[in-house]
PDB file of C-alpha atoms in Angstrom:
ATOM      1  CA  UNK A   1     -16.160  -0.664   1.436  1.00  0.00           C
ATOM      2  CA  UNK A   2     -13.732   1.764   3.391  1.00  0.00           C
ATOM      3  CA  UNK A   3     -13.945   1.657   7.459  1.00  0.00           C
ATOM      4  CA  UNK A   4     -12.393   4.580   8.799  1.00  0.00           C
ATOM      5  CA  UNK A   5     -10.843   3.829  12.254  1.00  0.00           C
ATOM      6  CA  UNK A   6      -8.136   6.167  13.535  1.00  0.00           C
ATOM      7  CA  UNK A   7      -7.119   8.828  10.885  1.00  0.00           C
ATOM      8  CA  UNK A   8      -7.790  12.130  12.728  1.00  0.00           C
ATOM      9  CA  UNK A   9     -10.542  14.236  11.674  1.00  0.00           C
ATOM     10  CA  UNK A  10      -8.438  17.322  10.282  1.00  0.00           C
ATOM     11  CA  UNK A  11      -6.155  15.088   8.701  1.00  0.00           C
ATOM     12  CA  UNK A  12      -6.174  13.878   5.342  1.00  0.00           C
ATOM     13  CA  UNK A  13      -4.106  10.767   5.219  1.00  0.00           C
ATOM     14  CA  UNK A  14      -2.698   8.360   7.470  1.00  0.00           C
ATOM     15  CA  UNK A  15       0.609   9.648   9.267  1.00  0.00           C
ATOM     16  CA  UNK A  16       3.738   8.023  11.084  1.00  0.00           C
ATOM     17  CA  UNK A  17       2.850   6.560  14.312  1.00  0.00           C
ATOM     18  CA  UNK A  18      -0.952   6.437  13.711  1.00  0.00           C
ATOM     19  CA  UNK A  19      -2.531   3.835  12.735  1.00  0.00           C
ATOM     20  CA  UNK A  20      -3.450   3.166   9.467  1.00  0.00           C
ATOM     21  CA  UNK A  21      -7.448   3.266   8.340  1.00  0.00           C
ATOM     22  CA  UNK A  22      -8.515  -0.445   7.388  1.00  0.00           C
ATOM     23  CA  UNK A  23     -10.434  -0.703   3.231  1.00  0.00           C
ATOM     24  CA  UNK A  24     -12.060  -3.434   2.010  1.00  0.00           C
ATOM     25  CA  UNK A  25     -11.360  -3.842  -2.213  1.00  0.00           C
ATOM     26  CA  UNK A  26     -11.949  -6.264  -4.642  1.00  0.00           C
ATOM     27  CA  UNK A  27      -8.497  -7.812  -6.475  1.00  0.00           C
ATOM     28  CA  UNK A  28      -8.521  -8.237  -9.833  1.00  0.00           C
ATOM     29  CA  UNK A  29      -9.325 -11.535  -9.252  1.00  0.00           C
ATOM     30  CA  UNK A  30     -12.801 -10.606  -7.871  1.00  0.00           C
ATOM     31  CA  UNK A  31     -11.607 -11.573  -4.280  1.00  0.00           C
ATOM     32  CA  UNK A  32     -12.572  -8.697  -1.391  1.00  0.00           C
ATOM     33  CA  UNK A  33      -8.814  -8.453   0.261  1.00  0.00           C
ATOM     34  CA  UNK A  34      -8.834  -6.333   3.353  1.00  0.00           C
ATOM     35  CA  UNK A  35      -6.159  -5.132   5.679  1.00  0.00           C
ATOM     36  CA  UNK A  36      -7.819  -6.146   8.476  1.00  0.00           C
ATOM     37  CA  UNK A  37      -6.835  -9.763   7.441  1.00  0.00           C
ATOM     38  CA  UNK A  38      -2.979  -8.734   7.494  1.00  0.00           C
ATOM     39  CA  UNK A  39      -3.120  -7.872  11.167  1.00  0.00           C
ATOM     40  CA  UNK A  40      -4.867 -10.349  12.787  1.00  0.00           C
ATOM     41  CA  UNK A  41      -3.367 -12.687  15.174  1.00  0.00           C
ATOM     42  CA  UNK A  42      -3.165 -15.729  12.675  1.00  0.00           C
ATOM     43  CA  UNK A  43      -1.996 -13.512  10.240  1.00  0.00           C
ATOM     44  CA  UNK A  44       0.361 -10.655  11.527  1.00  0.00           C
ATOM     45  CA  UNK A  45       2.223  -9.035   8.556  1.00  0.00           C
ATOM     46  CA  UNK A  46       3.592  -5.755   7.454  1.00  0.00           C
ATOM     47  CA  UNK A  47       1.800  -4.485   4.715  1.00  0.00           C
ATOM     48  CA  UNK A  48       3.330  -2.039   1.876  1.00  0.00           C
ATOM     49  CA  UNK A  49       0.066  -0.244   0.140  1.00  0.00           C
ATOM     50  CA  UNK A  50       1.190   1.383  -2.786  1.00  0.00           C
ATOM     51  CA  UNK A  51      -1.154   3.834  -4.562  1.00  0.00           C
ATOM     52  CA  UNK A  52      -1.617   4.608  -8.353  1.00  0.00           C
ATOM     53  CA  UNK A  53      -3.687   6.107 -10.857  1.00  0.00           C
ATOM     54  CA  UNK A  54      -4.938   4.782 -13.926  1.00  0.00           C
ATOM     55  CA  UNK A  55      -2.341   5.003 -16.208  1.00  0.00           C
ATOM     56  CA  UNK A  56      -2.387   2.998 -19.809  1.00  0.00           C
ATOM     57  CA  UNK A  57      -0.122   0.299 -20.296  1.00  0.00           C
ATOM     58  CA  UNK A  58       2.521   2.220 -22.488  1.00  0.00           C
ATOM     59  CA  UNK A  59       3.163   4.359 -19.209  1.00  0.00           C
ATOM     60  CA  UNK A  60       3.642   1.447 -17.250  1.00  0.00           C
ATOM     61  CA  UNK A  61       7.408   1.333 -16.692  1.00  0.00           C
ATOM     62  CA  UNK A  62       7.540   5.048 -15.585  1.00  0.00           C
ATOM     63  CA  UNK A  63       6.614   7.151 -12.493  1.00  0.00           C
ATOM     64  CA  UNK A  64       5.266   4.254  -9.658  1.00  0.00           C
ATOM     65  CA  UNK A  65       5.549   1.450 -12.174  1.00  0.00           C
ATOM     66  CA  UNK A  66       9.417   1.269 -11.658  1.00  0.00           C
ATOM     67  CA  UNK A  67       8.986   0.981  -7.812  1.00  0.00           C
ATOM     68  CA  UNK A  68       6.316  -1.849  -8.846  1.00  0.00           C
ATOM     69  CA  UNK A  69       8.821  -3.262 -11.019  1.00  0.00           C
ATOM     70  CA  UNK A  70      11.369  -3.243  -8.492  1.00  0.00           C
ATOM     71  CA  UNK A  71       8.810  -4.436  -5.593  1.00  0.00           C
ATOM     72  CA  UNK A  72       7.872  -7.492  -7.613  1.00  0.00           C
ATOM     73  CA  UNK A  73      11.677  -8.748  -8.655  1.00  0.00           C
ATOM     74  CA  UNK A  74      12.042  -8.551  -4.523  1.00  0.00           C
ATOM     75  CA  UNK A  75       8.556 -10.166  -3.835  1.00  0.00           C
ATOM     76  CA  UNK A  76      10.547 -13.254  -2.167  1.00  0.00           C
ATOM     77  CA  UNK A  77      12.039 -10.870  -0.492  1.00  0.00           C
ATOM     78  CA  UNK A  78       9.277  -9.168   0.995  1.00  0.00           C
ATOM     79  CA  UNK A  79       7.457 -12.078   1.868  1.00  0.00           C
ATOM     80  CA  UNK A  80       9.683 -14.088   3.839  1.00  0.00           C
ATOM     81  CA  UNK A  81      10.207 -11.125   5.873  1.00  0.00           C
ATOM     82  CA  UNK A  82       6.355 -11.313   7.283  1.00  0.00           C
ATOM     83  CA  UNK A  83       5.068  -8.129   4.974  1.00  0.00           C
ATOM     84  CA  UNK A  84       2.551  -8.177   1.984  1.00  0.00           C
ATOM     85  CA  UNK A  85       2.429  -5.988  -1.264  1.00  0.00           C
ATOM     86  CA  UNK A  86      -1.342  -4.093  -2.257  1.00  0.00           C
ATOM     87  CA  UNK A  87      -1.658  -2.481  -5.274  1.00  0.00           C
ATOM     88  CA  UNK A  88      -4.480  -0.121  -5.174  1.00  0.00           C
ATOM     89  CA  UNK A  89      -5.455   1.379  -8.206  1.00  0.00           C
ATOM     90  CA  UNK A  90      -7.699   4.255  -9.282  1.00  0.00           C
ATOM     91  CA  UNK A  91      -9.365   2.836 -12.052  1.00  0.00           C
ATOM     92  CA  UNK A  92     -11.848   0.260 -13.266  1.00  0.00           C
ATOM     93  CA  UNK A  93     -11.344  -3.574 -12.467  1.00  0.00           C
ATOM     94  CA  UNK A  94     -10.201  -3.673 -16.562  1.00  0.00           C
ATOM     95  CA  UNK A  95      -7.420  -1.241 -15.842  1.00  0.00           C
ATOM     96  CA  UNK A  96      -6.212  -2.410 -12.975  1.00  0.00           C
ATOM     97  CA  UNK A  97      -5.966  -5.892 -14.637  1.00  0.00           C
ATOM     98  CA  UNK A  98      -3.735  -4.813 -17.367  1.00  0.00           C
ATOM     99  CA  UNK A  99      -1.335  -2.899 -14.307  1.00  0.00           C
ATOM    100  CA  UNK A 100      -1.265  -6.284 -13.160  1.00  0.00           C
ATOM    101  CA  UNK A 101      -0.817  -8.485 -16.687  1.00  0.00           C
ATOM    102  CA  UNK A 102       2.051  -6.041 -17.967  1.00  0.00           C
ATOM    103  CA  UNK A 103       3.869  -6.027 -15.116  1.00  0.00           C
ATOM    104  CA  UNK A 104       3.228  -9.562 -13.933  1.00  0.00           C
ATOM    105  CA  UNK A 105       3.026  -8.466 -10.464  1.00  0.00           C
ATOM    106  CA  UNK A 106       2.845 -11.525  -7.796  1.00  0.00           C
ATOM    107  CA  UNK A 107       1.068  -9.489  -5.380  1.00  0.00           C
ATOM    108  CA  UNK A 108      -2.761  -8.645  -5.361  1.00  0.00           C
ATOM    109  CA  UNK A 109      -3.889  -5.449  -6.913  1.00  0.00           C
ATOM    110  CA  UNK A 110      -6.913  -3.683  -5.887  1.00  0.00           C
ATOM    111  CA  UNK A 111      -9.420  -1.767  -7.911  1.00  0.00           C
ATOM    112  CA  UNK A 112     -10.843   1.670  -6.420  1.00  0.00           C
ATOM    113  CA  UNK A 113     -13.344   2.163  -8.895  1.00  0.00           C
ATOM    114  CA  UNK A 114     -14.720   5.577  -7.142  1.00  0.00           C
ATOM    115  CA  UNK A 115     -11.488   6.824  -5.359  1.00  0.00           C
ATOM    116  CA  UNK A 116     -12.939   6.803  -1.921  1.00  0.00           C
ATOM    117  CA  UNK A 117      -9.703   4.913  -0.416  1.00  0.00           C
ATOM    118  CA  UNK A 118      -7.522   7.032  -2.564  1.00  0.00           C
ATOM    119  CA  UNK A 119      -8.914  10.128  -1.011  1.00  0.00           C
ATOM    120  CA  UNK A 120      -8.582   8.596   2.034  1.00  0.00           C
ATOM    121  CA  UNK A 121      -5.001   7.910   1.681  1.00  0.00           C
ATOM    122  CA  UNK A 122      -4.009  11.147   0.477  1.00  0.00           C
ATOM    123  CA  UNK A 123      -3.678   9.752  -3.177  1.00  0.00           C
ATOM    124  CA  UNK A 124      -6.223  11.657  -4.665  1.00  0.00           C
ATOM    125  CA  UNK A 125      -7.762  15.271  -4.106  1.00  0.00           C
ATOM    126  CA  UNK A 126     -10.816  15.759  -2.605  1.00  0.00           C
ATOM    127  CA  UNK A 127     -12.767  17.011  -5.297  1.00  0.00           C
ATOM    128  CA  UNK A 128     -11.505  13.887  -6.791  1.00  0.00           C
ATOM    129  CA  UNK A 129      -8.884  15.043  -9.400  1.00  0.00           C
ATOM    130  CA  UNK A 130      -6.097  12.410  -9.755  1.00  0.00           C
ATOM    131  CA  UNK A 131      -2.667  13.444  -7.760  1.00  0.00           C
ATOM    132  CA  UNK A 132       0.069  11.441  -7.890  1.00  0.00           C
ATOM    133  CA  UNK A 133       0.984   8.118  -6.541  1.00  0.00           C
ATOM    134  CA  UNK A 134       1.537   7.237  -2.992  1.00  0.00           C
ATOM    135  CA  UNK A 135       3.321   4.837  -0.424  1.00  0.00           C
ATOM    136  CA  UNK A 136       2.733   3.423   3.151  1.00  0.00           C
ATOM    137  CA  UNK A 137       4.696   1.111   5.496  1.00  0.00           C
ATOM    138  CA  UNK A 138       2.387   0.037   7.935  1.00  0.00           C
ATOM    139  CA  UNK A 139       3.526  -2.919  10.809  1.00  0.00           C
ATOM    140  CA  UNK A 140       2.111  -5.753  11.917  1.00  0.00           C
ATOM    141  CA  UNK A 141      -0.699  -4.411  14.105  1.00  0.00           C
ATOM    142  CA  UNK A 142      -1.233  -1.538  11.452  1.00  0.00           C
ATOM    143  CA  UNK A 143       1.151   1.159  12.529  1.00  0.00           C
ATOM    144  CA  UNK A 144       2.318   3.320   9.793  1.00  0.00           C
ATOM    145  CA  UNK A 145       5.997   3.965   9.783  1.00  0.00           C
ATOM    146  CA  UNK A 146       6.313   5.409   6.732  1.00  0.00           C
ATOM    147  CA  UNK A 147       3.794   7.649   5.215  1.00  0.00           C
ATOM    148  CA  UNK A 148       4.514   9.346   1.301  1.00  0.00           C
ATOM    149  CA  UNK A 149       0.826  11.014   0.341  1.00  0.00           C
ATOM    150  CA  UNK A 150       0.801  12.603  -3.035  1.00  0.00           C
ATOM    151  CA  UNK A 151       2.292  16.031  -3.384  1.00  0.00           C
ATOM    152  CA  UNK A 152       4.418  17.791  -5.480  1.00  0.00           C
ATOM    153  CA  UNK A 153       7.118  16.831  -2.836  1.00  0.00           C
ATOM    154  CA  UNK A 154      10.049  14.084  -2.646  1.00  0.00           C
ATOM    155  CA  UNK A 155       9.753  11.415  -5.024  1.00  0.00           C
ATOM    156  CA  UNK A 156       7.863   7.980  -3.948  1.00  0.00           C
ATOM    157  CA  UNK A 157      10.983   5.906  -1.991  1.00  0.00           C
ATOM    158  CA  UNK A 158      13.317   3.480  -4.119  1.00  0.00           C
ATOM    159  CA  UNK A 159      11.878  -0.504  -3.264  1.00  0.00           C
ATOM    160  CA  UNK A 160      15.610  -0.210  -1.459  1.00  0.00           C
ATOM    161  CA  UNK A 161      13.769   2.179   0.583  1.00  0.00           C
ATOM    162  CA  UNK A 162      11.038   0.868   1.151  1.00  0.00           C
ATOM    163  CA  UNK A 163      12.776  -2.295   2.257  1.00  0.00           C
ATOM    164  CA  UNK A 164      14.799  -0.438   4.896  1.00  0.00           C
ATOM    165  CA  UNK A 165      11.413   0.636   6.885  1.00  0.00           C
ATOM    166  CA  UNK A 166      10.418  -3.288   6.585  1.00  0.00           C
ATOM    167  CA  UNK A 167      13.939  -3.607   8.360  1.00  0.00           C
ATOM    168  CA  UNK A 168      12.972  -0.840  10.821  1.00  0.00           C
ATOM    169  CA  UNK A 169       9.737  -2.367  11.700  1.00  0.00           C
ATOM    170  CA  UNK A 170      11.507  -5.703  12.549  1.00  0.00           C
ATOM    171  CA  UNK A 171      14.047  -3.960  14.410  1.00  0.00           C
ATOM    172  CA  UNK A 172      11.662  -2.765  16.754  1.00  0.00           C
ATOM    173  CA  UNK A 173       9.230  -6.141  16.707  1.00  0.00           C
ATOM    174  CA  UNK A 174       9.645  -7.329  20.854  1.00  0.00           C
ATOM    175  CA  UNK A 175       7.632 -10.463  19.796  1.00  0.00           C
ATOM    176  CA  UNK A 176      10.183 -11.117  17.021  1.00  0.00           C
ATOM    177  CA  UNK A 177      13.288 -11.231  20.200  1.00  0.00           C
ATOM    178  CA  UNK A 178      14.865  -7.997  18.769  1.00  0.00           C
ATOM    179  CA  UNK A 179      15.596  -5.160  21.521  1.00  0.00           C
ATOM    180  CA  UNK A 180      13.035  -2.009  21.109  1.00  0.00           C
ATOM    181  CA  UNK A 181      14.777   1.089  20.067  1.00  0.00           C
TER     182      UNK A 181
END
């Protein structure tokens, strides 16, 4: 189920300083996981979505896979600063499985069996053809401060990267007792 809530009209994909749309998946486990639960007020925590396509498991360690890699060695990491790690993946629930098997990822992945969020997030065309992978940093309440759609642009960010806008966002966290910017 996808609820669109503030991506403008004429845009394709969330963007910096908007907020970011709220999706409802299944994991792989069969559990519906949406980010709605990462921003309530029980539950406020930074959430990295990272986007791929199904890819078989002999491509696993290249393109996104590293940065997966990467984001799963740091998972203690990530967690302990207040953020969470979704997978979503373009592909059936078997696929997305095996992402998660081979490269024992501690995090839950997501299956988008018909693309709708991927389209959404600027992952995937709209006619549906497969892009490329992408990244968002979204805050606490759902801000996105970093925003990497598919394109034949810069490379996805480095999980050092991606760590730094976690740092950002808790630089500028007034709840947290940190000066704003």
């Amino acid at each position: 189920m996808y609820v669109p809530n503030s991506v403008d009209a004429h845009q394709a994909w969330p963007v910096a300083e908007n907020f970011m749309p709220e999706f409802s998946l299944h994991s792989t486990e069969g559990q519906p996981i949406q980010t709605s639960d990462y921003h309530n007020p029980l539950n406020r925590r930074s959430l990295i979505l990272v986007f791929v396509v199904d890819y078989s498991s002999d491509d696993i360690r290249k393109t996104s896979s590293s940065l997966l890699l990467d984001l799963a060695r740091r998972y203690t990491e990530i967690v302990s600063g207040s953020a969470e790690v979704l997978v979503v993946v373009r592909g059936t629930p078997a696929q997305a499985a095996q992402i998660k098997q081979h490269g024992n990822l501690p995090f839950p992945v997501l299956v988008d069996e018909d693309g709708q969020v991927h389209r959404d997030y600027g992952a995937m065309t709209q006619a549906g053809r497969s892009a490329s992978e992408a990244i968002y940093v979204a805050g606490r309440y759902g801000k996105v401060y970093l925003s990497t759609p598919a394109s034949d642009g810069p490379p996805l960010p480095t999980a050092d990267g991606v760590l730094g806008s976690l740092d950002f966002i808790e630089s500028r966290c007034p709840e947290c007792g940190r000066a704003e910017l």
